[in-house]
mmCIF file of C-alpha atoms in Angstrom:
data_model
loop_
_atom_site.group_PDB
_atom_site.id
_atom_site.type_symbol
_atom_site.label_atom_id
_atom_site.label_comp_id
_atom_site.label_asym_id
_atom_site.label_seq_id
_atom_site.Cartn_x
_atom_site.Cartn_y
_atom_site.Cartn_z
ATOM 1 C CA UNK A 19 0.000 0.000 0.000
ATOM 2 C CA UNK A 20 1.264 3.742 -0.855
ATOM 3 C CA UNK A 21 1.691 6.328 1.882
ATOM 4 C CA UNK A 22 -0.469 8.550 1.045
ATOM 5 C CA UNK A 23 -2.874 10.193 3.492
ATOM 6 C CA UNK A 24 -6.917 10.531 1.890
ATOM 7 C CA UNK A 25 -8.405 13.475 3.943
ATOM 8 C CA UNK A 26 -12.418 12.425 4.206
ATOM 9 C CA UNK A 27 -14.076 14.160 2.078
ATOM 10 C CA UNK A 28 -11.172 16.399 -0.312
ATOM 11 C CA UNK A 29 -12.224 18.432 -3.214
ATOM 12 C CA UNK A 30 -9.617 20.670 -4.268
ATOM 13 C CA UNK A 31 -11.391 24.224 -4.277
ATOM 14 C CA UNK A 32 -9.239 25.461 -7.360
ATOM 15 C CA UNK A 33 -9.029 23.988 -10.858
ATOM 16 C CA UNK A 34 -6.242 22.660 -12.867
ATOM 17 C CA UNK A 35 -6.295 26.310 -14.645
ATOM 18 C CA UNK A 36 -6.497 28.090 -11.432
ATOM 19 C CA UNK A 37 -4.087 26.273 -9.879
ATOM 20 C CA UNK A 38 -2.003 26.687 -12.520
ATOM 21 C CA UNK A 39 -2.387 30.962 -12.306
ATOM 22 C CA UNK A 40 -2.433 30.438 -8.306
ATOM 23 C CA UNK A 41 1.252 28.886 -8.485
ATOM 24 C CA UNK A 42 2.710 31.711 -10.733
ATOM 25 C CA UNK A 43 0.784 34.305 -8.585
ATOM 26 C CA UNK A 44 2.373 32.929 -5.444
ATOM 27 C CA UNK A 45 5.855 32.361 -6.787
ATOM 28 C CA UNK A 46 6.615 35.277 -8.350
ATOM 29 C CA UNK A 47 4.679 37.419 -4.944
ATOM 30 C CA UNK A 48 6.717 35.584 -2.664
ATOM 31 C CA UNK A 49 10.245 35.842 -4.213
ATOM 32 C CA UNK A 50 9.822 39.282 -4.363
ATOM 33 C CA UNK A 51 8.770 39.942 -1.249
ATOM 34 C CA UNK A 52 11.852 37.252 0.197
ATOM 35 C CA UNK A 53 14.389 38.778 -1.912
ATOM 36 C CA UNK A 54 12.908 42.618 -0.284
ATOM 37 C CA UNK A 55 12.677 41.217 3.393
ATOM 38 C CA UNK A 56 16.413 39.793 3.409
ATOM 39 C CA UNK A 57 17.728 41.865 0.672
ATOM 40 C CA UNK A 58 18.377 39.228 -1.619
ATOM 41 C CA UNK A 59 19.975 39.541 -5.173
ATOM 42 C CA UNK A 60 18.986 36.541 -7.539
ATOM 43 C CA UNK A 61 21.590 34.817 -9.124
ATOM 44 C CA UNK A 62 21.356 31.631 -11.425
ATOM 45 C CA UNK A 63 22.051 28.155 -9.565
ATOM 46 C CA UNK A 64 23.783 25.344 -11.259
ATOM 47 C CA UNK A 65 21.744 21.756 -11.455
ATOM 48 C CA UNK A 66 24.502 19.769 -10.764
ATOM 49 C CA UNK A 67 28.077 19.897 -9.812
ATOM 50 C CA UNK A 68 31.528 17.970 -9.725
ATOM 51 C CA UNK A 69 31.623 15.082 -7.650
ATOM 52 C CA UNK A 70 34.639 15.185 -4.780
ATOM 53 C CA UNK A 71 34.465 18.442 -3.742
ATOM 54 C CA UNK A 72 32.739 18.863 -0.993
ATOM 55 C CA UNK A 73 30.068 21.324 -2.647
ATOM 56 C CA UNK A 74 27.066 19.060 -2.811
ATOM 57 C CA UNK A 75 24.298 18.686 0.134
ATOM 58 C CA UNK A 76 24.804 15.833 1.797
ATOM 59 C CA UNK A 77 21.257 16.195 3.742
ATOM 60 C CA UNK A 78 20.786 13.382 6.189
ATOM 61 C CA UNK A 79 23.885 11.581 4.672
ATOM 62 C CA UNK A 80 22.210 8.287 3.393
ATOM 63 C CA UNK A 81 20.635 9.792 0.198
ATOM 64 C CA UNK A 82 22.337 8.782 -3.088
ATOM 65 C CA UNK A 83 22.411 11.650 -5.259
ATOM 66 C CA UNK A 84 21.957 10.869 -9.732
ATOM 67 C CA UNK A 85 25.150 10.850 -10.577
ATOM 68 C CA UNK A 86 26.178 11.045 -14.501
ATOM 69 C CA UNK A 87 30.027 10.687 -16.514
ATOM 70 C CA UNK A 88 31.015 13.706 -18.636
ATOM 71 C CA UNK A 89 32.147 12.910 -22.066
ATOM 72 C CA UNK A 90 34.270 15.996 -22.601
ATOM 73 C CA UNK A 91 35.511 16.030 -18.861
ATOM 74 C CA UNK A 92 37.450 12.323 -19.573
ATOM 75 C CA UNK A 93 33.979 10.166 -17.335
ATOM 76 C CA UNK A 94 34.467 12.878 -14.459
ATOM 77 C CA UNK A 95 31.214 12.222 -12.701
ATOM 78 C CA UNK A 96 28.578 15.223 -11.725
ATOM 79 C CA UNK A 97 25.805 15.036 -9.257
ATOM 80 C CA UNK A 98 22.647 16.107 -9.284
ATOM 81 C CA UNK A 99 22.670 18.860 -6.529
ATOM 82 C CA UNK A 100 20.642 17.477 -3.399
ATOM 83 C CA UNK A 101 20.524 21.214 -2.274
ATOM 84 C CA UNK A 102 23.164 24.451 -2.761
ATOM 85 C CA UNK A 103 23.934 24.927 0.598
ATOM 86 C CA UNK A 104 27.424 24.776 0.110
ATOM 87 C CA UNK A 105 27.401 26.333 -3.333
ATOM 88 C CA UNK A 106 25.815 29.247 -2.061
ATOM 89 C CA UNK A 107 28.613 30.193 0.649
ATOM 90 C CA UNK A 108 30.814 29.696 -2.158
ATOM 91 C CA UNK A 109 28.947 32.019 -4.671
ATOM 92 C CA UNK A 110 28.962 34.770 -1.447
ATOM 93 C CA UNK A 111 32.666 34.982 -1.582
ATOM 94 C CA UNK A 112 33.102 35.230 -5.126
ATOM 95 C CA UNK A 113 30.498 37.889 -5.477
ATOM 96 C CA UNK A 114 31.896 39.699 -2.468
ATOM 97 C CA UNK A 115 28.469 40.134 -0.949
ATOM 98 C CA UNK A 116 28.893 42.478 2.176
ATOM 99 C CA UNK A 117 27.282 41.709 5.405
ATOM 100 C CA UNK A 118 23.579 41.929 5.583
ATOM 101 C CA UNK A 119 23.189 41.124 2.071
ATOM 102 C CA UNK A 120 22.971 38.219 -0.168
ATOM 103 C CA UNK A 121 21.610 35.859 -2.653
ATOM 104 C CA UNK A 122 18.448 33.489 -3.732
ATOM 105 C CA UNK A 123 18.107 31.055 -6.223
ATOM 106 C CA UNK A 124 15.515 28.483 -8.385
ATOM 107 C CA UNK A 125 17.062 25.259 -6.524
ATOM 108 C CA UNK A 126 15.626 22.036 -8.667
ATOM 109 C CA UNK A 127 16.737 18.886 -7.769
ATOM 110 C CA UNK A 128 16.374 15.040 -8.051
ATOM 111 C CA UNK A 129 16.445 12.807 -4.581
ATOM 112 C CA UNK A 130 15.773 9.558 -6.186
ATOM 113 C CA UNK A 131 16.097 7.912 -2.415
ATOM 114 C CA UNK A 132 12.570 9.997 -1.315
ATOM 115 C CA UNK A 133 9.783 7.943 0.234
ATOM 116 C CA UNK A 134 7.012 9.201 -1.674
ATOM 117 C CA UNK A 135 3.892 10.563 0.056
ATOM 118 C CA UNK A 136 1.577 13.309 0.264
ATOM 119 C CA UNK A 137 4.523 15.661 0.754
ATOM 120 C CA UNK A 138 7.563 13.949 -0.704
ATOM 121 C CA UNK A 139 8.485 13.768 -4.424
ATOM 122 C CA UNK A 140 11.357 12.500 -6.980
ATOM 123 C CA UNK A 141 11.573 16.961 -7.795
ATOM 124 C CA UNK A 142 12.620 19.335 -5.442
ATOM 125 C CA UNK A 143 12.014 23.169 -6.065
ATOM 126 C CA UNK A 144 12.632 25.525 -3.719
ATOM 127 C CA UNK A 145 13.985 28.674 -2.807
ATOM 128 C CA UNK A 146 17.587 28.780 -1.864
ATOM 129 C CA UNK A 147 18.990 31.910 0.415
ATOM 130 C CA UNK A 148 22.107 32.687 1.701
ATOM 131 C CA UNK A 149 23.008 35.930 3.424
ATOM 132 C CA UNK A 150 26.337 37.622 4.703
ATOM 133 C CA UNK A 151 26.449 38.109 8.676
ATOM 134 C CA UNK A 152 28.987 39.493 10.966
ATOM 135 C CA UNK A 153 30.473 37.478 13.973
ATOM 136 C CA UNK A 154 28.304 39.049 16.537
ATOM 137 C CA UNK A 155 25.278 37.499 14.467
ATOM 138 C CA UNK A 156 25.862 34.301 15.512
ATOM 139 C CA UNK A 157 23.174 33.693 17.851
ATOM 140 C CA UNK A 158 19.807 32.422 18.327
ATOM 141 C CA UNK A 159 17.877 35.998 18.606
ATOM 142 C CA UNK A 160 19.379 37.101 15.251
ATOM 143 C CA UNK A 161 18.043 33.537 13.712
ATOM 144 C CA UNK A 162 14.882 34.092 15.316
ATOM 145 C CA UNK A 163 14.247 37.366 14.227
ATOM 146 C CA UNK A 164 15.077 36.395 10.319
ATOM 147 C CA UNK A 165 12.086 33.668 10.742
ATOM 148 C CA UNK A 166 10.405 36.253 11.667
ATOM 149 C CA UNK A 167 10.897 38.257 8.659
ATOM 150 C CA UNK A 168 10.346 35.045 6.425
ATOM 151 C CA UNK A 169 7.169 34.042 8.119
ATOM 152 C CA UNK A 170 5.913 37.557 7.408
ATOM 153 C CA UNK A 171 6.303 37.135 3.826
ATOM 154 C CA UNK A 172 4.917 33.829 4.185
ATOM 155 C CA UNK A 173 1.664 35.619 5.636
ATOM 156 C CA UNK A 174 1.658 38.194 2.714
ATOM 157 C CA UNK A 175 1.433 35.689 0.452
ATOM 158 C CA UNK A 176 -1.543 34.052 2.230
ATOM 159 C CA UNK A 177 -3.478 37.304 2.464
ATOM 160 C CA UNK A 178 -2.753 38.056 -1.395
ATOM 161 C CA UNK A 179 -3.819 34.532 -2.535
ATOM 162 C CA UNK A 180 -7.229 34.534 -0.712
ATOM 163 C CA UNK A 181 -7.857 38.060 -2.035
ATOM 164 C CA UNK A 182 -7.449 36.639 -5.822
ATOM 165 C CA UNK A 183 -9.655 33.423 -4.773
ATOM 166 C CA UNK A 184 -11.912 34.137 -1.904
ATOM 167 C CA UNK A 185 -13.077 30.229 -1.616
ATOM 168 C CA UNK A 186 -9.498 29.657 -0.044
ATOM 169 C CA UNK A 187 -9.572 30.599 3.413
ATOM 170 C CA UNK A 188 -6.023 32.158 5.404
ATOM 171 C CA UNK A 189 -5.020 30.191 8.491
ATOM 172 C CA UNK A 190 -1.903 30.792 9.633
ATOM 173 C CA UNK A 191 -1.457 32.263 12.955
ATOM 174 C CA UNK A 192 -0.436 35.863 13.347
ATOM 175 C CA UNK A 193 2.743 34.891 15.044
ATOM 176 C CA UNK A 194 5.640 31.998 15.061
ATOM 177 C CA UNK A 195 6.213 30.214 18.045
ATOM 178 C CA UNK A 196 10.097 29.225 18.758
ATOM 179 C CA UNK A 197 10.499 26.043 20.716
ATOM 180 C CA UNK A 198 13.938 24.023 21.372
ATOM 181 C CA UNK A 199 14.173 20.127 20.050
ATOM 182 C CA UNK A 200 15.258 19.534 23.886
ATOM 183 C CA UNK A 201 12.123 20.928 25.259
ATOM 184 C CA UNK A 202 9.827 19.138 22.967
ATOM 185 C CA UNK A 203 11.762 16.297 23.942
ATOM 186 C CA UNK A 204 10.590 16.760 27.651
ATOM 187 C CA UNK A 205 7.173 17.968 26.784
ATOM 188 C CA UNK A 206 6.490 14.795 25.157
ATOM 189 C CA UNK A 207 8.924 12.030 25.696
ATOM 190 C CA UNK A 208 6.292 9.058 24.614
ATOM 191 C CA UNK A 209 6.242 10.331 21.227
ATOM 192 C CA UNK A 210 8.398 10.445 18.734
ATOM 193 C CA UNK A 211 9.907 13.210 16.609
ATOM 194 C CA UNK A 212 7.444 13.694 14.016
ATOM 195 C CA UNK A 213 4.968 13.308 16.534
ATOM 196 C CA UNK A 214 6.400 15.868 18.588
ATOM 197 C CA UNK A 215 5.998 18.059 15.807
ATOM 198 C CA UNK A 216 2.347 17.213 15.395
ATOM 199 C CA UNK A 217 1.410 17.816 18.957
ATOM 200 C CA UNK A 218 3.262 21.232 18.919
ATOM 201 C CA UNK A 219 2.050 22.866 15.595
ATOM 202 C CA UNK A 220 -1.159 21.934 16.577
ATOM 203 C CA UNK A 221 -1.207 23.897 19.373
ATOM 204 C CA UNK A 222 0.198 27.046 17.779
ATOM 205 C CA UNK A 223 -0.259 26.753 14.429
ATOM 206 C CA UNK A 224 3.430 27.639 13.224
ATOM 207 C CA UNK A 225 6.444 26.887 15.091
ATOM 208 C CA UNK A 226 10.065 27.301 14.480
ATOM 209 C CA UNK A 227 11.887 24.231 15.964
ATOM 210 C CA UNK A 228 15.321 24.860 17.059
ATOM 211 C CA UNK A 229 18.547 22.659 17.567
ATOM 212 C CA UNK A 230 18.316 19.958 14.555
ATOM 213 C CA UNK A 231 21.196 17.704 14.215
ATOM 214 C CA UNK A 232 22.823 17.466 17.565
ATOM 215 C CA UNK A 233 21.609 14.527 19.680
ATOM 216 C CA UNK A 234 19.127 15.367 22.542
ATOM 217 C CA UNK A 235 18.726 13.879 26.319
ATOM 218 C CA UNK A 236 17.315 10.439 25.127
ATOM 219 C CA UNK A 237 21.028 10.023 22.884
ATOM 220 C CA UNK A 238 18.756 10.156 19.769
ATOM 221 C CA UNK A 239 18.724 13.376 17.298
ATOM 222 C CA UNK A 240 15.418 15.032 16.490
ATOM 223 C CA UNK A 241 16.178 14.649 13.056
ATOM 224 C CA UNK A 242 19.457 14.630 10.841
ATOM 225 C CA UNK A 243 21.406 17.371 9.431
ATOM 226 C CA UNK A 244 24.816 17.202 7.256
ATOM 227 C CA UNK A 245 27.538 18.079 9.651
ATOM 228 C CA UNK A 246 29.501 21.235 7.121
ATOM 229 C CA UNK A 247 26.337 22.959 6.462
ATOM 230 C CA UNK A 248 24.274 24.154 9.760
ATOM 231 C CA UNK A 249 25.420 25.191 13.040
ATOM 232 C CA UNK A 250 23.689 22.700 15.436
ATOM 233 C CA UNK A 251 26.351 22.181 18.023
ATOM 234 C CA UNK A 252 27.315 25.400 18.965
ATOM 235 C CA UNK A 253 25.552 26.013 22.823
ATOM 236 C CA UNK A 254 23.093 29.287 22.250
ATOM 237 C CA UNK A 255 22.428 32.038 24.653
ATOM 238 C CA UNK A 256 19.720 29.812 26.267
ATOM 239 C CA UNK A 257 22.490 26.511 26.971
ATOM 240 C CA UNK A 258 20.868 24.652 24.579
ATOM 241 C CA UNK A 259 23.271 23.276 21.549
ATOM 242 C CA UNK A 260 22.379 24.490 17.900
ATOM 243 C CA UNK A 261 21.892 27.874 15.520
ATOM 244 C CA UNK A 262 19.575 26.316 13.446
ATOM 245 C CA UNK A 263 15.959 24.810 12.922
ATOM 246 C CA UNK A 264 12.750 24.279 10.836
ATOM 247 C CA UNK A 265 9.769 26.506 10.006
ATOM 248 C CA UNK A 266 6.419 23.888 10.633
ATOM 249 C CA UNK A 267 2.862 24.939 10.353
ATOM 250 C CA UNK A 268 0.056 23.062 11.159
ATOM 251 C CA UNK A 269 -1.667 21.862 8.092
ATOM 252 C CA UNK A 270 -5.440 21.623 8.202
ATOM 253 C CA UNK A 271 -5.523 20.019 5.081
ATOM 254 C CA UNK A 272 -4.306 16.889 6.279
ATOM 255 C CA UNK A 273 -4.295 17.273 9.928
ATOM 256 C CA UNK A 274 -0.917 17.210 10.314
ATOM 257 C CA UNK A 275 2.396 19.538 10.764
ATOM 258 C CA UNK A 276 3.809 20.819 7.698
ATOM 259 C CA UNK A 277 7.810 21.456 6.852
ATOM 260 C CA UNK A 278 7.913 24.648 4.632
ATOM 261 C CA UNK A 279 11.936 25.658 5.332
ATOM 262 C CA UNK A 280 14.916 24.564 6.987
ATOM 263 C CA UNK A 281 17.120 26.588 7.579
ATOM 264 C CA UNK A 282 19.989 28.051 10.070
ATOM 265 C CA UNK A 283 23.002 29.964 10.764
ATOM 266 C CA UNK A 284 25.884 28.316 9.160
ATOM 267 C CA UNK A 285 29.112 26.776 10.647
ATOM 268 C CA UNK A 286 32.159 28.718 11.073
ATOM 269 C CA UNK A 287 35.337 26.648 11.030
ATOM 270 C CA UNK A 288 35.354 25.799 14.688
ATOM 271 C CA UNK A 289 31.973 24.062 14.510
ATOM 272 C CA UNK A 290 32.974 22.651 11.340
ATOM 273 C CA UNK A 291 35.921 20.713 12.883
ATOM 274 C CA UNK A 292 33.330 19.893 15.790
ATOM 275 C CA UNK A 293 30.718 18.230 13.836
ATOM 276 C CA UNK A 294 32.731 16.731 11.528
ATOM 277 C CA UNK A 295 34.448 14.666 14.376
ATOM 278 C CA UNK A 296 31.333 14.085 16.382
ATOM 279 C CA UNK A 297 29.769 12.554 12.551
ATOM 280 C CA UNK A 298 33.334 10.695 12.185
ATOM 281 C CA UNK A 299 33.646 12.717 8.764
ATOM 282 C CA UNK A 300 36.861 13.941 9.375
ATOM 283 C CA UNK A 301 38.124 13.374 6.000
ATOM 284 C CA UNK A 302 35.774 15.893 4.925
ATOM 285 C CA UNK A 303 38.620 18.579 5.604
ATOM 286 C CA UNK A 304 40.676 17.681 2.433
ATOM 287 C CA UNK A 305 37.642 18.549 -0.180
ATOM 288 C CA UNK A 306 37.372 21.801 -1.896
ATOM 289 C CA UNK A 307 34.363 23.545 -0.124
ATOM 290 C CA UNK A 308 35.859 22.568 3.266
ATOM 291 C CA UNK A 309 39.360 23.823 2.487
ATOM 292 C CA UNK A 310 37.738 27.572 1.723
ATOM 293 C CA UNK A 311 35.994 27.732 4.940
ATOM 294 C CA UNK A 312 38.985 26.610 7.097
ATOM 295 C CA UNK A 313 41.284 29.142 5.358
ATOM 296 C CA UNK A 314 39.263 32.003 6.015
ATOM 297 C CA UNK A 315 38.243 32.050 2.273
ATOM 298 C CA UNK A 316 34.593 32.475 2.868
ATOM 299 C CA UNK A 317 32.020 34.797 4.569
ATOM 300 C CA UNK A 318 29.932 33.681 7.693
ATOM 301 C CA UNK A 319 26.708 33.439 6.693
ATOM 302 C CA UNK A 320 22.923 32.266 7.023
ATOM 303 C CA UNK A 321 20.608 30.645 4.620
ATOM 304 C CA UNK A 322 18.418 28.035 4.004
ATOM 305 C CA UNK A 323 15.754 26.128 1.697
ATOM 306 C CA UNK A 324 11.740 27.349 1.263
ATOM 307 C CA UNK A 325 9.583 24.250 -0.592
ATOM 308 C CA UNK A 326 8.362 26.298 -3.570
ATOM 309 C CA UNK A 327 5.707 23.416 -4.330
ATOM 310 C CA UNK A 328 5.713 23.370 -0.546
ATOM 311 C CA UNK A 329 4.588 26.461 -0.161
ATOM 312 C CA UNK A 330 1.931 26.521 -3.235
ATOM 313 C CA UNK A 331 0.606 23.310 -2.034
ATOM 314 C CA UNK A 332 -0.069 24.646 1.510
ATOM 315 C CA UNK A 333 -1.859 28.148 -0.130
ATOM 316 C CA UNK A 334 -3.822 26.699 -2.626
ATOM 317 C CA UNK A 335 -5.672 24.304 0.420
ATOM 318 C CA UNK A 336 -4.584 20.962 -1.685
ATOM 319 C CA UNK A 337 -4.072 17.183 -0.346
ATOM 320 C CA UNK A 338 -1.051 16.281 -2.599
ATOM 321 C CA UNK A 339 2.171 18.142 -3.859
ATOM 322 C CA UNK A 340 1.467 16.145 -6.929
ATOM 323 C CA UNK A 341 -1.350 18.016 -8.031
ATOM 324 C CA UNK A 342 1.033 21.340 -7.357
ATOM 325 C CA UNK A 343 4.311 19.764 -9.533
ATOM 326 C CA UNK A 344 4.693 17.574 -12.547
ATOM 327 C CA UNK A 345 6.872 14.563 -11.738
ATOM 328 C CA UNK A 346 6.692 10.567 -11.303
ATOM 329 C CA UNK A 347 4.245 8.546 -9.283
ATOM 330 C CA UNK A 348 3.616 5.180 -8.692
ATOM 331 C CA UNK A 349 0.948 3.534 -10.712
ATOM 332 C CA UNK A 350 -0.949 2.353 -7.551
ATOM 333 C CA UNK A 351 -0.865 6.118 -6.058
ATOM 334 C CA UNK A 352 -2.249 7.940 -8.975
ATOM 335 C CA UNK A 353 -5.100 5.842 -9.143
ATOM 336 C CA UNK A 354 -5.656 6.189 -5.167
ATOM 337 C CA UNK A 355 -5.597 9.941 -5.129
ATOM 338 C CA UNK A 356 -7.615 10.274 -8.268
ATOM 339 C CA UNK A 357 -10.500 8.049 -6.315
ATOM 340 C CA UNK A 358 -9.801 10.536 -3.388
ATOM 341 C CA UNK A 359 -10.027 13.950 -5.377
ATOM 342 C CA UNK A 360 -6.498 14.546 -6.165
ATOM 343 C CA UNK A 361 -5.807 15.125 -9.734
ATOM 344 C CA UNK A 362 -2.200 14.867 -10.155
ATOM 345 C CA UNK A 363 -0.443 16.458 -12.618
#
């Protein structure tokens, strides 16, 4: 049986065509208003890179990325970019961004390892950010007060898209709640992670979960993160370990919580070394990408992903990302979400 979840009773409220208008509406609102918010220059993203150099997202560390031989490059292998978090630090430098500015990009990528679901797809598009910060940024109230600024334009977008199609009601909360991975932890410690999350974004509706990566009380980590991307062992200002975290809603739609960005304040070369020994990835040091950071070749910085399908899903009130994105489903799941009022593209 597939994973996907049949809310009782779905009818998607828009059309194919006015889905279709809704997604460029949305897109092209919300980039603009992101790019104002964090002052953001676009810049074109590659779709893959060089294998060996460090550059590629590594994510949780168990996903294979598509990897192809270049003819005119002797069989050097690219891969598919997972994500340009590292890319992006490195595009910083070579732009000479100054601090408080910096960049956004189309990310598109293939994870040919997803689990595919309600929320989870072959294609990844989303917004990728990366801003310049100053040493005395690195701490939690500066990260929390950049959420802020991207939940705001998150909100925007919700008001402008239920103005164009008044059948689509807004219901995200006013405000983000910020809560630790340790104190969810201890607020529910019969349930797991993902449970957590649904217990806590139900209660406030959006919620900004902090400290991803490092492991928690119980030995076990609320979820994994790459160990040369985020900061999530350095202690904050509240003695808790990690500068990073995810923006969740709570998603009426399916009754559940909702991942629209991840995102964090990025490792300087002291957490670097940290992480990479508590991961056992010390050989990491030698590549490319890891080299520039430890000689002082590139900024400090912030940044992080925002689902662009994601984030038109969760606007335009539907069940299934599918019917937001073009890409490849099982057989067995397009006929179950058709039966269950999910068109997908």
């Amino acid at each position: 049986m597939s994973n996907v979840i049949k809310p009782v009773g779905y009818k998607a409220l828009l059309d194919m065509r006015q889905t279709e208008m809704g997604i460029k509406l949305i897109k092209e609102f919300f980039q603009a208003n992101l790019s104002t918010e964090l002052r953001l220059r676009r810049v074109t993203a590659p779709l893959f890179v060089l294998k060996g150099l460090g550059i590629n997202d590594d994510l949780n560390g168990v996903e294979r990325p598509v990897t192809f031989p270049i003819k005119d490059l002797g069989d050097a292998k690219a891969e598919v970019v997972h994500s340009l978090a590292k890319w992006k630090r490195l595009t910083l430098a070579e732009y000479k961004i100054e601090p408080g500015y910096g960049v956004y990009t189309d990310m598109n990528a293939i994870r040919a390892d997803e689990e595919l679901d309600n929320l989870h797809s072959l294609y990844v598009d989303q917004w990728d950010w990366e801003a310049v910060i100053e040493k005395k940024d690195r701490n939690l109230a500066f990260l929390e007060g950049v959420v802020r600024r991207i939940y705001a334009a998150i909100r925007r977008t919700e008001y402008l898209t239920c103005e164009h199609y008044p059948q689509l009601k807004p219901f995200l909360p006013e405000q983000i709640h910020f809560v630790h991975a340790q104190d969810l932890l201890d607020m529910y410690p019969d349930k797991t992670p993902k449970e957590r999350e649904d217990a806590i974004c139900k209660k406030y509706g959006a919620v900004f979960v902090e400290g991803i990566g490092g492991k928690l009380s119980d030995g076990k980590k609320h979820d994994g993160r790459a160990p040369d991307y985020d900061d999530w062992s350095t202690i904050a200002e509240n003695g808790k370990m990690g500068l990073n975290g995810d923006i969740l809603i709570w998603y009426p739609v399916l009754e559940r919580s909702f991942e629209l960005s991840s995102m964090g304040i990025r490792v300087d070369k002291e957490s670097l070394l940290r992480q990479l020994k508590l991961e056992g990835k010390e050989d990491r040091e030698k590549l490319y990408f890891h080299q520039q950071l430890l000689n002082d070749k590139l900024p400090l910085s912030i940044g992080g992903g925002i689902g662009q399908s994601r984030l038109c899903m969760v606007l335009l009130h539907k069940a299934h990302i599918g019917e937001i994105q073009a890409s490849i489903w099982p057989d067995e799941m397009r006929k179950e979400c058709e039966e269950n009022g999910m068109t997908l593209i």
